[in-house]
PDB file of C-alpha atoms in Angstrom:
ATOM      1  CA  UNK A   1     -15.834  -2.820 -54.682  1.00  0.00           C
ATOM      2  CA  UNK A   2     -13.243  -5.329 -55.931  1.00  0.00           C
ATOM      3  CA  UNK A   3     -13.510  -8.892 -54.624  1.00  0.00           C
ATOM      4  CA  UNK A   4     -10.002  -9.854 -53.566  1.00  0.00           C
ATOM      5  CA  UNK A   5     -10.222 -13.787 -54.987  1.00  0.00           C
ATOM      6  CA  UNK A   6      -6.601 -14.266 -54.067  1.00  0.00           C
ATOM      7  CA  UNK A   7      -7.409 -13.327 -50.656  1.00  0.00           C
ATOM      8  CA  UNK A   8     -10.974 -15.497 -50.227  1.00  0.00           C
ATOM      9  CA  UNK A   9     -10.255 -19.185 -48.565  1.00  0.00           C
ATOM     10  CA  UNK A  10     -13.075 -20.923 -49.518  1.00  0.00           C
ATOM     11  CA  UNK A  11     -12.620 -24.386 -48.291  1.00  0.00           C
ATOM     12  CA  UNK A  12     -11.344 -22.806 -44.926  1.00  0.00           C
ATOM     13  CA  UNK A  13     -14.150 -20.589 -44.560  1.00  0.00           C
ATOM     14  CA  UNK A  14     -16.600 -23.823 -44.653  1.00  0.00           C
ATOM     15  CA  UNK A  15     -14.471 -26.047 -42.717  1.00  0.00           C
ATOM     16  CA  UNK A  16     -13.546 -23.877 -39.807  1.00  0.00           C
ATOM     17  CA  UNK A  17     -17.469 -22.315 -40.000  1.00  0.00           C
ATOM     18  CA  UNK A  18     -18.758 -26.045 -39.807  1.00  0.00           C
ATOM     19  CA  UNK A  19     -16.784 -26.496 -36.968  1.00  0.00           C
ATOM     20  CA  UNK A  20     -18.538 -23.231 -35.100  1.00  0.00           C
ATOM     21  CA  UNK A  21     -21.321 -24.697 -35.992  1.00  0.00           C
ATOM     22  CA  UNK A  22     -20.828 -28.135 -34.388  1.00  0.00           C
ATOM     23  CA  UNK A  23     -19.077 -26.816 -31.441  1.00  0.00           C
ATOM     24  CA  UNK A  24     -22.465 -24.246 -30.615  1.00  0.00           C
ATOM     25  CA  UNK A  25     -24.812 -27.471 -31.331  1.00  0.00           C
ATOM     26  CA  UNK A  26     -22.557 -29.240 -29.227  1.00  0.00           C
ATOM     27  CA  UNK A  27     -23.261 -26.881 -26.294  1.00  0.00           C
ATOM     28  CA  UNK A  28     -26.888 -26.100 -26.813  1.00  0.00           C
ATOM     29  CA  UNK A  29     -27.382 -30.022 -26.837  1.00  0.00           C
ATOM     30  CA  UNK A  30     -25.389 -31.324 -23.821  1.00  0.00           C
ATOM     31  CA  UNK A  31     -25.222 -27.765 -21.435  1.00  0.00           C
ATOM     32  CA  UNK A  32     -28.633 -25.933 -22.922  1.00  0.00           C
ATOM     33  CA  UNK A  33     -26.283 -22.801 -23.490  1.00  0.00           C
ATOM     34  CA  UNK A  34     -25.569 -20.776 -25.684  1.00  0.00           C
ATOM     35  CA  UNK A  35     -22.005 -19.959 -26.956  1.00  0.00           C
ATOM     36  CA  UNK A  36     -21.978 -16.655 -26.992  1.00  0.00           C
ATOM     37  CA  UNK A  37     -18.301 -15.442 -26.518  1.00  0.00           C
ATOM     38  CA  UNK A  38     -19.089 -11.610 -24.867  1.00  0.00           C
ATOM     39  CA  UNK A  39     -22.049 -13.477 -22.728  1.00  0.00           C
ATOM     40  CA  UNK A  40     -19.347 -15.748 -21.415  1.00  0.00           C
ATOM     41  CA  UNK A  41     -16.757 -13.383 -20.644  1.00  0.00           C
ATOM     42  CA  UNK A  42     -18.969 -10.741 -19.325  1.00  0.00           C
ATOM     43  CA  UNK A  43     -20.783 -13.555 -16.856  1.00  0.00           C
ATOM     44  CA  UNK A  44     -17.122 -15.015 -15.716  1.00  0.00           C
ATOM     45  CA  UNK A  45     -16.035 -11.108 -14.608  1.00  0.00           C
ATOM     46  CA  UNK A  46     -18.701 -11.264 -11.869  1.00  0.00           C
ATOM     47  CA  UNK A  47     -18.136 -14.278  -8.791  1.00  0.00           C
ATOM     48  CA  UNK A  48     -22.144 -15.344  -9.343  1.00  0.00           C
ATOM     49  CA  UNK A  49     -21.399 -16.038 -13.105  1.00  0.00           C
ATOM     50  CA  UNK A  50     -18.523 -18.265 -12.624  1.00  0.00           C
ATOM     51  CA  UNK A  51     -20.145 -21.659 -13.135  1.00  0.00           C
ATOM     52  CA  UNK A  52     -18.368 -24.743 -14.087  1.00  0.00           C
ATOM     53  CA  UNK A  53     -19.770 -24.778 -18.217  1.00  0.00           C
ATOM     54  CA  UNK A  54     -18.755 -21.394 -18.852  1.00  0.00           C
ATOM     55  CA  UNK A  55     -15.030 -22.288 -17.287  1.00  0.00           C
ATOM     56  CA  UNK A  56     -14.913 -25.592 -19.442  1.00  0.00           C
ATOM     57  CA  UNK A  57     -15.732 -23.650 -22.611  1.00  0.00           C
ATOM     58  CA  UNK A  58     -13.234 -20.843 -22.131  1.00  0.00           C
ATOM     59  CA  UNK A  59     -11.104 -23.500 -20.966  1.00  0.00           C
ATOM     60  CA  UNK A  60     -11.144 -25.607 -24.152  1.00  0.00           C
ATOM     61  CA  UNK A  61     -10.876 -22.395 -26.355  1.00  0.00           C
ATOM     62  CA  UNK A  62      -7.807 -21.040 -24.753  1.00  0.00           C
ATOM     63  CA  UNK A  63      -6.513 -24.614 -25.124  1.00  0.00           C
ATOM     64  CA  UNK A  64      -7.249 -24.389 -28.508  1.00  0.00           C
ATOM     65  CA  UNK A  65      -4.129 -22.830 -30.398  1.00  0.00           C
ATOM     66  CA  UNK A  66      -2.321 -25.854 -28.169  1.00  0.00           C
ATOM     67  CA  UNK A  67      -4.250 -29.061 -29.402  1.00  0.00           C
ATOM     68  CA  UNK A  68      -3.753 -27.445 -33.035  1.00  0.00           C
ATOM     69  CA  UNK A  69      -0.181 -26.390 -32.755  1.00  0.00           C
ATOM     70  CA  UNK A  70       1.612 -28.772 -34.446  1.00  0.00           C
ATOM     71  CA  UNK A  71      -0.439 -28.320 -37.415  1.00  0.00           C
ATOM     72  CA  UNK A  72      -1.417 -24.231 -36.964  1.00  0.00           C
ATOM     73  CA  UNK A  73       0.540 -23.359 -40.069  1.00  0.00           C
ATOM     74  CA  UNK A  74      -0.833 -26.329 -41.976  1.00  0.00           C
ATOM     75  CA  UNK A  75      -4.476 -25.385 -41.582  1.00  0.00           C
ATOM     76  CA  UNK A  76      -4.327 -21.783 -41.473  1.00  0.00           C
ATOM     77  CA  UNK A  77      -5.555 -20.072 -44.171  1.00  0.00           C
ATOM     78  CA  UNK A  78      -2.517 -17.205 -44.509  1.00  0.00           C
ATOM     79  CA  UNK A  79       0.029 -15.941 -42.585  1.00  0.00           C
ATOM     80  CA  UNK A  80      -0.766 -14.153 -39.763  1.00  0.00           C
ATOM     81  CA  UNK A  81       1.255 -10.590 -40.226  1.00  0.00           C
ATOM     82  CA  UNK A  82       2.326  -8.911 -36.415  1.00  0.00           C
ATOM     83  CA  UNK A  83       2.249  -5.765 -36.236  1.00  0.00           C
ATOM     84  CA  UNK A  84       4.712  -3.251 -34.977  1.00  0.00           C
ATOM     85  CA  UNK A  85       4.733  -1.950 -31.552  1.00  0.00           C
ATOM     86  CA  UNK A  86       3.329   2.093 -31.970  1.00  0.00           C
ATOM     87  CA  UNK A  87       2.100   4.067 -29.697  1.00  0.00           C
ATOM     88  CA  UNK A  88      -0.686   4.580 -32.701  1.00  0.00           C
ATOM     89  CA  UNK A  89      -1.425   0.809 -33.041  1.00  0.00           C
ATOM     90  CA  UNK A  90      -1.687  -0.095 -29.479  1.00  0.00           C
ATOM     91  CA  UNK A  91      -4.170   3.016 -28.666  1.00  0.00           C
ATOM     92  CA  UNK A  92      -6.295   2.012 -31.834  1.00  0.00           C
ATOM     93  CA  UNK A  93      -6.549  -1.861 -30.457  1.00  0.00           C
ATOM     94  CA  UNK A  94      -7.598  -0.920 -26.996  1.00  0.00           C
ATOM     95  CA  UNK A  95     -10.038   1.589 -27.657  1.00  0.00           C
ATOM     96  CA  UNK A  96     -11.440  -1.202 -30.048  1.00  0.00           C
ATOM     97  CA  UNK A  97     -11.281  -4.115 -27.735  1.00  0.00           C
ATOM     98  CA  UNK A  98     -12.995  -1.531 -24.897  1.00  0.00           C
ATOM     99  CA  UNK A  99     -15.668  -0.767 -27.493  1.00  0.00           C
ATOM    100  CA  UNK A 100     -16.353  -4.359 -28.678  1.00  0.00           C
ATOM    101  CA  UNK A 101     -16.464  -5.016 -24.809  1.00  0.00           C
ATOM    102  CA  UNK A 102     -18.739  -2.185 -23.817  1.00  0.00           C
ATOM    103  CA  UNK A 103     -20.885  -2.524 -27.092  1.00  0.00           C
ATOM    104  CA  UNK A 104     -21.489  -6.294 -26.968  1.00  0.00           C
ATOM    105  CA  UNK A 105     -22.606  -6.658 -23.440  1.00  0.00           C
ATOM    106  CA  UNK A 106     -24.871  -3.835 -23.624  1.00  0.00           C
ATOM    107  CA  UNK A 107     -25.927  -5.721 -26.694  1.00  0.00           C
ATOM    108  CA  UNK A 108     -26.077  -8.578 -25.052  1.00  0.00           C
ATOM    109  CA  UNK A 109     -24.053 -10.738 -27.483  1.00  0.00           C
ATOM    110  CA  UNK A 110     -21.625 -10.835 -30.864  1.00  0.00           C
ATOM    111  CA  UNK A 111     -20.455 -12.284 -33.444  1.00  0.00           C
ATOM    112  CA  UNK A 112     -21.214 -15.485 -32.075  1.00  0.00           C
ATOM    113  CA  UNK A 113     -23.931 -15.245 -29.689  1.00  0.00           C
ATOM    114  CA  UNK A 114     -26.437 -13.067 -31.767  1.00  0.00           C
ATOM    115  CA  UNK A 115     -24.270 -13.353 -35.518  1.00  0.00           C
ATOM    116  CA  UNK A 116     -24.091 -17.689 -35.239  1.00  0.00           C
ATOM    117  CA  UNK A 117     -26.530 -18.650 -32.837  1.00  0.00           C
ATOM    118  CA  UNK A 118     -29.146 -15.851 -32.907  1.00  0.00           C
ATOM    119  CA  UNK A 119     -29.752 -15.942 -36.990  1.00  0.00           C
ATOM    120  CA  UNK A 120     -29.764 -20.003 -36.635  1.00  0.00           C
ATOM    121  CA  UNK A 121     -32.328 -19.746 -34.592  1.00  0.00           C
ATOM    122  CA  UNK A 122     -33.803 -16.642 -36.569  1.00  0.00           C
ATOM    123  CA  UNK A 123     -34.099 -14.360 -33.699  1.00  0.00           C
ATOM    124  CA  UNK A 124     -35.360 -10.746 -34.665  1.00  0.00           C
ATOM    125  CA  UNK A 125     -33.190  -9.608 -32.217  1.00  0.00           C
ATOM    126  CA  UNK A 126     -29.992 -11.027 -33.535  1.00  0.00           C
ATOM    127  CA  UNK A 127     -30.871 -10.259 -36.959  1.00  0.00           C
ATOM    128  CA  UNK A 128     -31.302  -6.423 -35.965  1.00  0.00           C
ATOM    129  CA  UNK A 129     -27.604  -6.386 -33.805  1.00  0.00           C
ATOM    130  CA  UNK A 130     -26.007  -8.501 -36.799  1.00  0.00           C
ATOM    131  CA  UNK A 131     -27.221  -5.356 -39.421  1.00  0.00           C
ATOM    132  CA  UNK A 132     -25.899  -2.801 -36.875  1.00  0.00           C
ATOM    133  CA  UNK A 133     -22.564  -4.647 -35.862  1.00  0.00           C
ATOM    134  CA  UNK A 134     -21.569  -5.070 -39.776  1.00  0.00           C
ATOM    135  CA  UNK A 135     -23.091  -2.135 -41.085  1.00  0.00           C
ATOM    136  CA  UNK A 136     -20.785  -0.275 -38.629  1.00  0.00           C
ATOM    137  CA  UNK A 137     -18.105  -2.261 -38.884  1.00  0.00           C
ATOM    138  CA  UNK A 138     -18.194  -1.260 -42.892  1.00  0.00           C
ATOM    139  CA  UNK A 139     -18.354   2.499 -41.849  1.00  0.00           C
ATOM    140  CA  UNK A 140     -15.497   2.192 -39.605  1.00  0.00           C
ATOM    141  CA  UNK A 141     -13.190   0.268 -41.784  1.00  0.00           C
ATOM    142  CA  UNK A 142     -14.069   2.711 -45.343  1.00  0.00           C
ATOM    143  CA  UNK A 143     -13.572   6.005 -42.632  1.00  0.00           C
ATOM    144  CA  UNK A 144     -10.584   4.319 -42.296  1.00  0.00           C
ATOM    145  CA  UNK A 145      -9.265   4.131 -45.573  1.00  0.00           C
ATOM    146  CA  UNK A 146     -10.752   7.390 -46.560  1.00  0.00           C
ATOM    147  CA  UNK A 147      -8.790   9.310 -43.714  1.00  0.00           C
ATOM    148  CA  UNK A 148      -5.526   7.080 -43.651  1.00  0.00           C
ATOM    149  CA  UNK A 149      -5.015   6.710 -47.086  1.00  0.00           C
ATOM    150  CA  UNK A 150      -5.008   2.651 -46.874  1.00  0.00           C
ATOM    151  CA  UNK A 151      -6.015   0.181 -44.106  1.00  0.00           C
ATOM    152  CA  UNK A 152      -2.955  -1.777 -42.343  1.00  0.00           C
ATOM    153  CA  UNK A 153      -2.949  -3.689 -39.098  1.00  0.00           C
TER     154      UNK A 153
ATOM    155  CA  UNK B   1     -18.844 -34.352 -14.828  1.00  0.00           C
ATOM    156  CA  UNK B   2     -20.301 -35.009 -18.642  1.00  0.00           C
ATOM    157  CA  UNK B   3     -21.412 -31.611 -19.031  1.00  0.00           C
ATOM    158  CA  UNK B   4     -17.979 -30.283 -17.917  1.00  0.00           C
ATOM    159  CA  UNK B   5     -16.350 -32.409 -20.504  1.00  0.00           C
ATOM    160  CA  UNK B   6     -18.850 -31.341 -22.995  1.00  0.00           C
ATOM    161  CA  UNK B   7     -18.542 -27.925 -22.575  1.00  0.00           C
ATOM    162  CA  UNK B   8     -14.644 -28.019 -22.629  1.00  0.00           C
ATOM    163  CA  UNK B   9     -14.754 -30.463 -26.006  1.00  0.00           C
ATOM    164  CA  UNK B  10     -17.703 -27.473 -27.330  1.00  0.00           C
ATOM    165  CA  UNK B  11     -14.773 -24.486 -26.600  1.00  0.00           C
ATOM    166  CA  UNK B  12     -11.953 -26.440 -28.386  1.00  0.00           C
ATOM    167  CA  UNK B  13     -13.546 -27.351 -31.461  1.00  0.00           C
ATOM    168  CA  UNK B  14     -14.636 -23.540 -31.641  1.00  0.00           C
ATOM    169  CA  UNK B  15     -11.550 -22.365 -30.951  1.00  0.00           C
ATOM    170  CA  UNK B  16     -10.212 -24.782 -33.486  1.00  0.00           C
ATOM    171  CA  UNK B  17     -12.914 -23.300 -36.370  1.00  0.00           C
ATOM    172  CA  UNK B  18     -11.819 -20.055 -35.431  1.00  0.00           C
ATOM    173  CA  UNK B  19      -8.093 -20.826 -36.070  1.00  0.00           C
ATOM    174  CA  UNK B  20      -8.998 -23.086 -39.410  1.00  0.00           C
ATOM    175  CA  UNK B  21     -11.339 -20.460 -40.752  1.00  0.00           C
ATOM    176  CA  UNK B  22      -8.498 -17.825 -40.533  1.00  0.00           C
ATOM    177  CA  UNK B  23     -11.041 -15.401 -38.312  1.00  0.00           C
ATOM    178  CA  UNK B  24      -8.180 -15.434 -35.691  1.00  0.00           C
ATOM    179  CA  UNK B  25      -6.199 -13.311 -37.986  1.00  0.00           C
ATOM    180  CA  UNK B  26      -7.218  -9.899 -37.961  1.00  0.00           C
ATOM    181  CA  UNK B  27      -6.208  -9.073 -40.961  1.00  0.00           C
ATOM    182  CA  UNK B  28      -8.596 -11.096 -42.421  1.00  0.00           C
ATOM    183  CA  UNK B  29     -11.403  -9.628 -40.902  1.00  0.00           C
ATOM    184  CA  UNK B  30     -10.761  -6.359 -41.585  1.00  0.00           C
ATOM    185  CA  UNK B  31     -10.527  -7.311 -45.267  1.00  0.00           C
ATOM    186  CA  UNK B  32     -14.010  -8.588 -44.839  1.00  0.00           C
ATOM    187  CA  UNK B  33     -14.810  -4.964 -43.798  1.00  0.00           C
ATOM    188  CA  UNK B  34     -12.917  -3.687 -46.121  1.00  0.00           C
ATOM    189  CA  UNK B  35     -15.942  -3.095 -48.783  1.00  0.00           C
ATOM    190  CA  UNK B  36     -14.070   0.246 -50.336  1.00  0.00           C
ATOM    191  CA  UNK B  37     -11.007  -1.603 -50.417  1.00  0.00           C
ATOM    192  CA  UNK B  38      -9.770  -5.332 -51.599  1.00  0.00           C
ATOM    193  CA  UNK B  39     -12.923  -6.822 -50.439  1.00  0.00           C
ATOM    194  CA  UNK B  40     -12.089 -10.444 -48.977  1.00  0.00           C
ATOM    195  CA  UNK B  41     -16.163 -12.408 -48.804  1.00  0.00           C
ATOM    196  CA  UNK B  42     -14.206 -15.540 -46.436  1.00  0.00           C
ATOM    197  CA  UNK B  43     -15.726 -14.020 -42.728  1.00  0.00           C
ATOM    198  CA  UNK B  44     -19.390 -13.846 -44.889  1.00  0.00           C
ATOM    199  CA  UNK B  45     -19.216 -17.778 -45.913  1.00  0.00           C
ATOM    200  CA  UNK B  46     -17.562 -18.838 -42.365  1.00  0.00           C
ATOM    201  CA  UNK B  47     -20.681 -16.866 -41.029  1.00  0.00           C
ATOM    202  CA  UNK B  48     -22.968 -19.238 -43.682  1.00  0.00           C
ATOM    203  CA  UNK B  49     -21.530 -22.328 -42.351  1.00  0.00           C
ATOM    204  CA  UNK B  50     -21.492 -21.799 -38.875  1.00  0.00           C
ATOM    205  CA  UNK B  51     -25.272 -20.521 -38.883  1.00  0.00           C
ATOM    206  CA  UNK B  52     -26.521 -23.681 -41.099  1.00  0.00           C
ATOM    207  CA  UNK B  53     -24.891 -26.311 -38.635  1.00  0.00           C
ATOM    208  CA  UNK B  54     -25.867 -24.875 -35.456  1.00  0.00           C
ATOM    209  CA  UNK B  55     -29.515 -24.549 -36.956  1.00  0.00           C
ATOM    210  CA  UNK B  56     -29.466 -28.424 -36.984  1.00  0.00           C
ATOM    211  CA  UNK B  57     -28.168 -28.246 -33.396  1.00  0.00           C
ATOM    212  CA  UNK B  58     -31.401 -25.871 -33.103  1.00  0.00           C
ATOM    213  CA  UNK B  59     -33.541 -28.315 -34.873  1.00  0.00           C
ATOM    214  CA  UNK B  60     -32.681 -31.478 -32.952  1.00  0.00           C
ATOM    215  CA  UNK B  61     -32.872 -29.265 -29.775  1.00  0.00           C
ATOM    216  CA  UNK B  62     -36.006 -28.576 -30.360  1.00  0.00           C
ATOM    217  CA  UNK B  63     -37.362 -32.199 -30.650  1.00  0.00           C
ATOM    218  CA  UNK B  64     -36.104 -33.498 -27.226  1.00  0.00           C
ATOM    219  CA  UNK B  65     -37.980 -32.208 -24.055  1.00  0.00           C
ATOM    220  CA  UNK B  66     -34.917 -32.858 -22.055  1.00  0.00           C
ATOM    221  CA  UNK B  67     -34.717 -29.692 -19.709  1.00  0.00           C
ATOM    222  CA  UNK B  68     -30.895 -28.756 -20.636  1.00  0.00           C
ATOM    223  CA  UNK B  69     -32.114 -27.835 -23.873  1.00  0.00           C
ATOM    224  CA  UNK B  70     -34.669 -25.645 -22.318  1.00  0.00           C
ATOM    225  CA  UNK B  71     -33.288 -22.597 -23.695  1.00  0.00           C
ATOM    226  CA  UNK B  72     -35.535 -18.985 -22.883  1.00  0.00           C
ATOM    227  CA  UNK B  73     -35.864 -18.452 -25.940  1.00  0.00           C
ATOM    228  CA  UNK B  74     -38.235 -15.760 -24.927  1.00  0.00           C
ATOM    229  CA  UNK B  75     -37.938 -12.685 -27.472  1.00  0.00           C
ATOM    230  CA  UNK B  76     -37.491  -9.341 -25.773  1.00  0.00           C
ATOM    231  CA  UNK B  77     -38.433  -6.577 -28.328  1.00  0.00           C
ATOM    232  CA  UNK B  78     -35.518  -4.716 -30.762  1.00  0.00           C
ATOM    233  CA  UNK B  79     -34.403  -1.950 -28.461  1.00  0.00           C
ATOM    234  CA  UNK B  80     -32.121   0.960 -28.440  1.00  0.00           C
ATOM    235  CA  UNK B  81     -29.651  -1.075 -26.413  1.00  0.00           C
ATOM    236  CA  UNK B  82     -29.665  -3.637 -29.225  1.00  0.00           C
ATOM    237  CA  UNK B  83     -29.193  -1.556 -31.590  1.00  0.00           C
ATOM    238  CA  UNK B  84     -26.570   1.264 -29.921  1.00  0.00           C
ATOM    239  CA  UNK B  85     -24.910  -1.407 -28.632  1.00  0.00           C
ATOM    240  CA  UNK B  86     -23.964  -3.206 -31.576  1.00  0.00           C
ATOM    241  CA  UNK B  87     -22.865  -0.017 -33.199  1.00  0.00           C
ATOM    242  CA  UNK B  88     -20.369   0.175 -30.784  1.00  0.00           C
ATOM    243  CA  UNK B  89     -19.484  -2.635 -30.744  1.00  0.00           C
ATOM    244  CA  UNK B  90     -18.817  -2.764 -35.065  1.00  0.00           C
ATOM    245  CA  UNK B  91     -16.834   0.460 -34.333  1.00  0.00           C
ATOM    246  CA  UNK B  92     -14.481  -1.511 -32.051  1.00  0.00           C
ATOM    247  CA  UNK B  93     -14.604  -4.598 -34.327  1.00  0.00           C
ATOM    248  CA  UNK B  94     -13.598  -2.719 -37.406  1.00  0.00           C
ATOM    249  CA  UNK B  95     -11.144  -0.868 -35.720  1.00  0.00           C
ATOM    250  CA  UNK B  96      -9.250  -3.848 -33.795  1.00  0.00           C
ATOM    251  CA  UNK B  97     -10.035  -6.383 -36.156  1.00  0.00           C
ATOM    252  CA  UNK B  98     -11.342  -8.481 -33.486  1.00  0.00           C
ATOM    253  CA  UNK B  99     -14.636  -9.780 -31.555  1.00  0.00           C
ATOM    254  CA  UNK B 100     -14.459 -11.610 -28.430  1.00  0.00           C
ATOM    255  CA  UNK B 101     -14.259 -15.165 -29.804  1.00  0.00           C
ATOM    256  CA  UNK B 102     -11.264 -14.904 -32.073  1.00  0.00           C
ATOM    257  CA  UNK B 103      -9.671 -12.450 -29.323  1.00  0.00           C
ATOM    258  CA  UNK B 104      -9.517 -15.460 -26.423  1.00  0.00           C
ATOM    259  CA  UNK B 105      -7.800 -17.638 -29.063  1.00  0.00           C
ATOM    260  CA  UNK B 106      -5.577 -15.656 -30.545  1.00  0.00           C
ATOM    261  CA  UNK B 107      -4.621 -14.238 -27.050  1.00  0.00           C
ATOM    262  CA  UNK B 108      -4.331 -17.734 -25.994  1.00  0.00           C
ATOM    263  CA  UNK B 109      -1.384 -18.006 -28.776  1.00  0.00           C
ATOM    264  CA  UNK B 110       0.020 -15.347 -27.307  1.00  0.00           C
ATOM    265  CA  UNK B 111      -0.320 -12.680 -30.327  1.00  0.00           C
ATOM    266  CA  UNK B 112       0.373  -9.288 -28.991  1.00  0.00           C
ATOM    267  CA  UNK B 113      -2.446  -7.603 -30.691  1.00  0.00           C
ATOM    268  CA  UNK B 114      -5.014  -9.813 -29.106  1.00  0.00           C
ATOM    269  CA  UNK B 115      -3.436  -9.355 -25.723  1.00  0.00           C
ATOM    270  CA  UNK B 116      -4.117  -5.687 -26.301  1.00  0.00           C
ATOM    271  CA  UNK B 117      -7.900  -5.889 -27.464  1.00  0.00           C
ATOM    272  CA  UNK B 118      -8.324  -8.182 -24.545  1.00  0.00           C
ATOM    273  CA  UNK B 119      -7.610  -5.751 -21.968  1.00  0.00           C
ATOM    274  CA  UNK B 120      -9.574  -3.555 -23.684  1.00  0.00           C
ATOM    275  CA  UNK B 121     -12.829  -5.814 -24.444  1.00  0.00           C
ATOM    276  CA  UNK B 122     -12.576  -6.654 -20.229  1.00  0.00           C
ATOM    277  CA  UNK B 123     -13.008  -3.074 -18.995  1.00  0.00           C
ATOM    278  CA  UNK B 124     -15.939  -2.578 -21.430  1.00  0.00           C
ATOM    279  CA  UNK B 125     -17.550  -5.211 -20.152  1.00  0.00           C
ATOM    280  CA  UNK B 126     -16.679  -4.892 -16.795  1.00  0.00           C
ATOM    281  CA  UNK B 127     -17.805  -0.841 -17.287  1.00  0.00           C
ATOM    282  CA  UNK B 128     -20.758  -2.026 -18.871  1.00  0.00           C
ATOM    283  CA  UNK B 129     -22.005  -4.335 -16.376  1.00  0.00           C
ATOM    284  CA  UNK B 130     -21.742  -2.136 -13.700  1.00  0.00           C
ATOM    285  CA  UNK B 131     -24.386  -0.234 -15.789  1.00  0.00           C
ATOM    286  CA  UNK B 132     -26.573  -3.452 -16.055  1.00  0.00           C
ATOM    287  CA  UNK B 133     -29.262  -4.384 -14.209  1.00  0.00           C
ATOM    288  CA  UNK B 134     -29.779  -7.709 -15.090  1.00  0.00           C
TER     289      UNK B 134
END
């Protein structure tokens, strides 16, 4: 393993990771939710779930790129590449967004839900689904280079 | 009303973290993965910081008896769900670059990748809820 220092944004990381941080505080203190992203989602897709909270949230994150637009390439930490259209690529991101959708709500929660809020709250639970999603996620991502030859978006 | 605005202030500053922390970039996050490769450790200490600020929002939940912050925090036991689950769902994160959170934002922004994984990410949760008996 070679750590890629010219890659690693330190000061980004903490910043933007603080801000998670506040943001899940924020709604655990004033709503008594969670903010899990995949609990969110998955609740909104069905009429019962569609409470007022869970449409502010998504609201304010899809607003999000907007409030930060005139300084987006500013703070972000490196260029965001696009991709080429290929048949390839967009098969590859759809069977991945349908697994991270299927996996996560039979999970019940991600990255955020079980990887942020679970762990800070030291939930076995999370701490379990946080091994599994990364451990896999490692897998996938070294298959990857191993059969491709390199890993590209 | 307070709540509402709460909740919508709560999604923008994560969104915003997401975008400052780089995460909505999937290339990024598949360098985190990357372990065989040019290993990138940012994802790990975005992960660090998140966890140790929202442990304070944990903490000072915890000391008010106000019933919003009644969480149920009850603990089911690790199950094959859990566990299968979150396989699945690494597969699809290592292979897309993307989990849910990063995917609304940068789908917000209009990058064609995430509008891709987002189509994606709702069938398998629509598919999986119908499997759900919650």
């Amino acid at each position: 393993m070679d750590i890629a220092w010219s890659l690693f944004t330190p000061w980004h990381s903490l910043v933007g990771g603080a801000l998670i941080g506040i943001a899940a505080s924020l709604l655990l203190l004033g709503n008594g939710q969670i903010a899990g992203i995949s609990g969110i989602l998955g609740n909104l897709l069905k009429p019962e779930g569609r409470v007022p909270w869970r449409l502010a949230f998504l609201a304010g994150m899809v607003l999000s790129p907007l409030l930060l637009w005139p300084v987006m390439m500013q703070v972000a930490p490196a260029a965001v590449e696009t991709p080429e259209i290929t048949l390839g690529t967009v098969a590859r991101l759809l069977i991945g967004g349908c697994l991270v959708g299927l996996g996560t709500r039979f999970a019940n929660g991600c990255t955020s839900g079980h990887g942020v809020c679970g762990l800070a709250r030291f939930s076995p639970r999370s701490l379990a689904a946080v091994l599994s999603f990364m451990g896999a996620g490692f897998v996938t991502v070294a298959l990857w280079r191993l059969l491709n030859g390199g890993v590209s978006l | 009303m307070k709540s509402i605005v709460n909740a919508l202030i709560s999604g923008l500053l994560f969104g915003a973290g997401l975008i400052i922390s780089g995460m909505v970039n999937p290339a990024k996050v598949i360098g985190f993965l990357d372990l065989t490769g040019q290993w990138d450790p940012s994802l790990g200490l975005v992960m660090a910081s998140a966890i140790s600020l929202s442990w304070v929002g944990v903490k000072l939940a915890a000391t008010r008896s106000d019933p919003a912050c009644a969480v149920d925090q009850t603990s089911r036991p690790i199950d094959k769900p859990l566990i299968w689950g979150s396989i699945v769902f690494g597969v699809g994160w290592g292979l897309s670059g993307f989990c849910p959170g990063p995917a609304v934002v940068a789908a917000s922004d209009l990058y064609w990748p995430a509008l891709v994984v987002m189509v994606g990410l709702l069938v398998g949760l629509a598919v999986a809820g119908r499997f759900q008996t919650e």
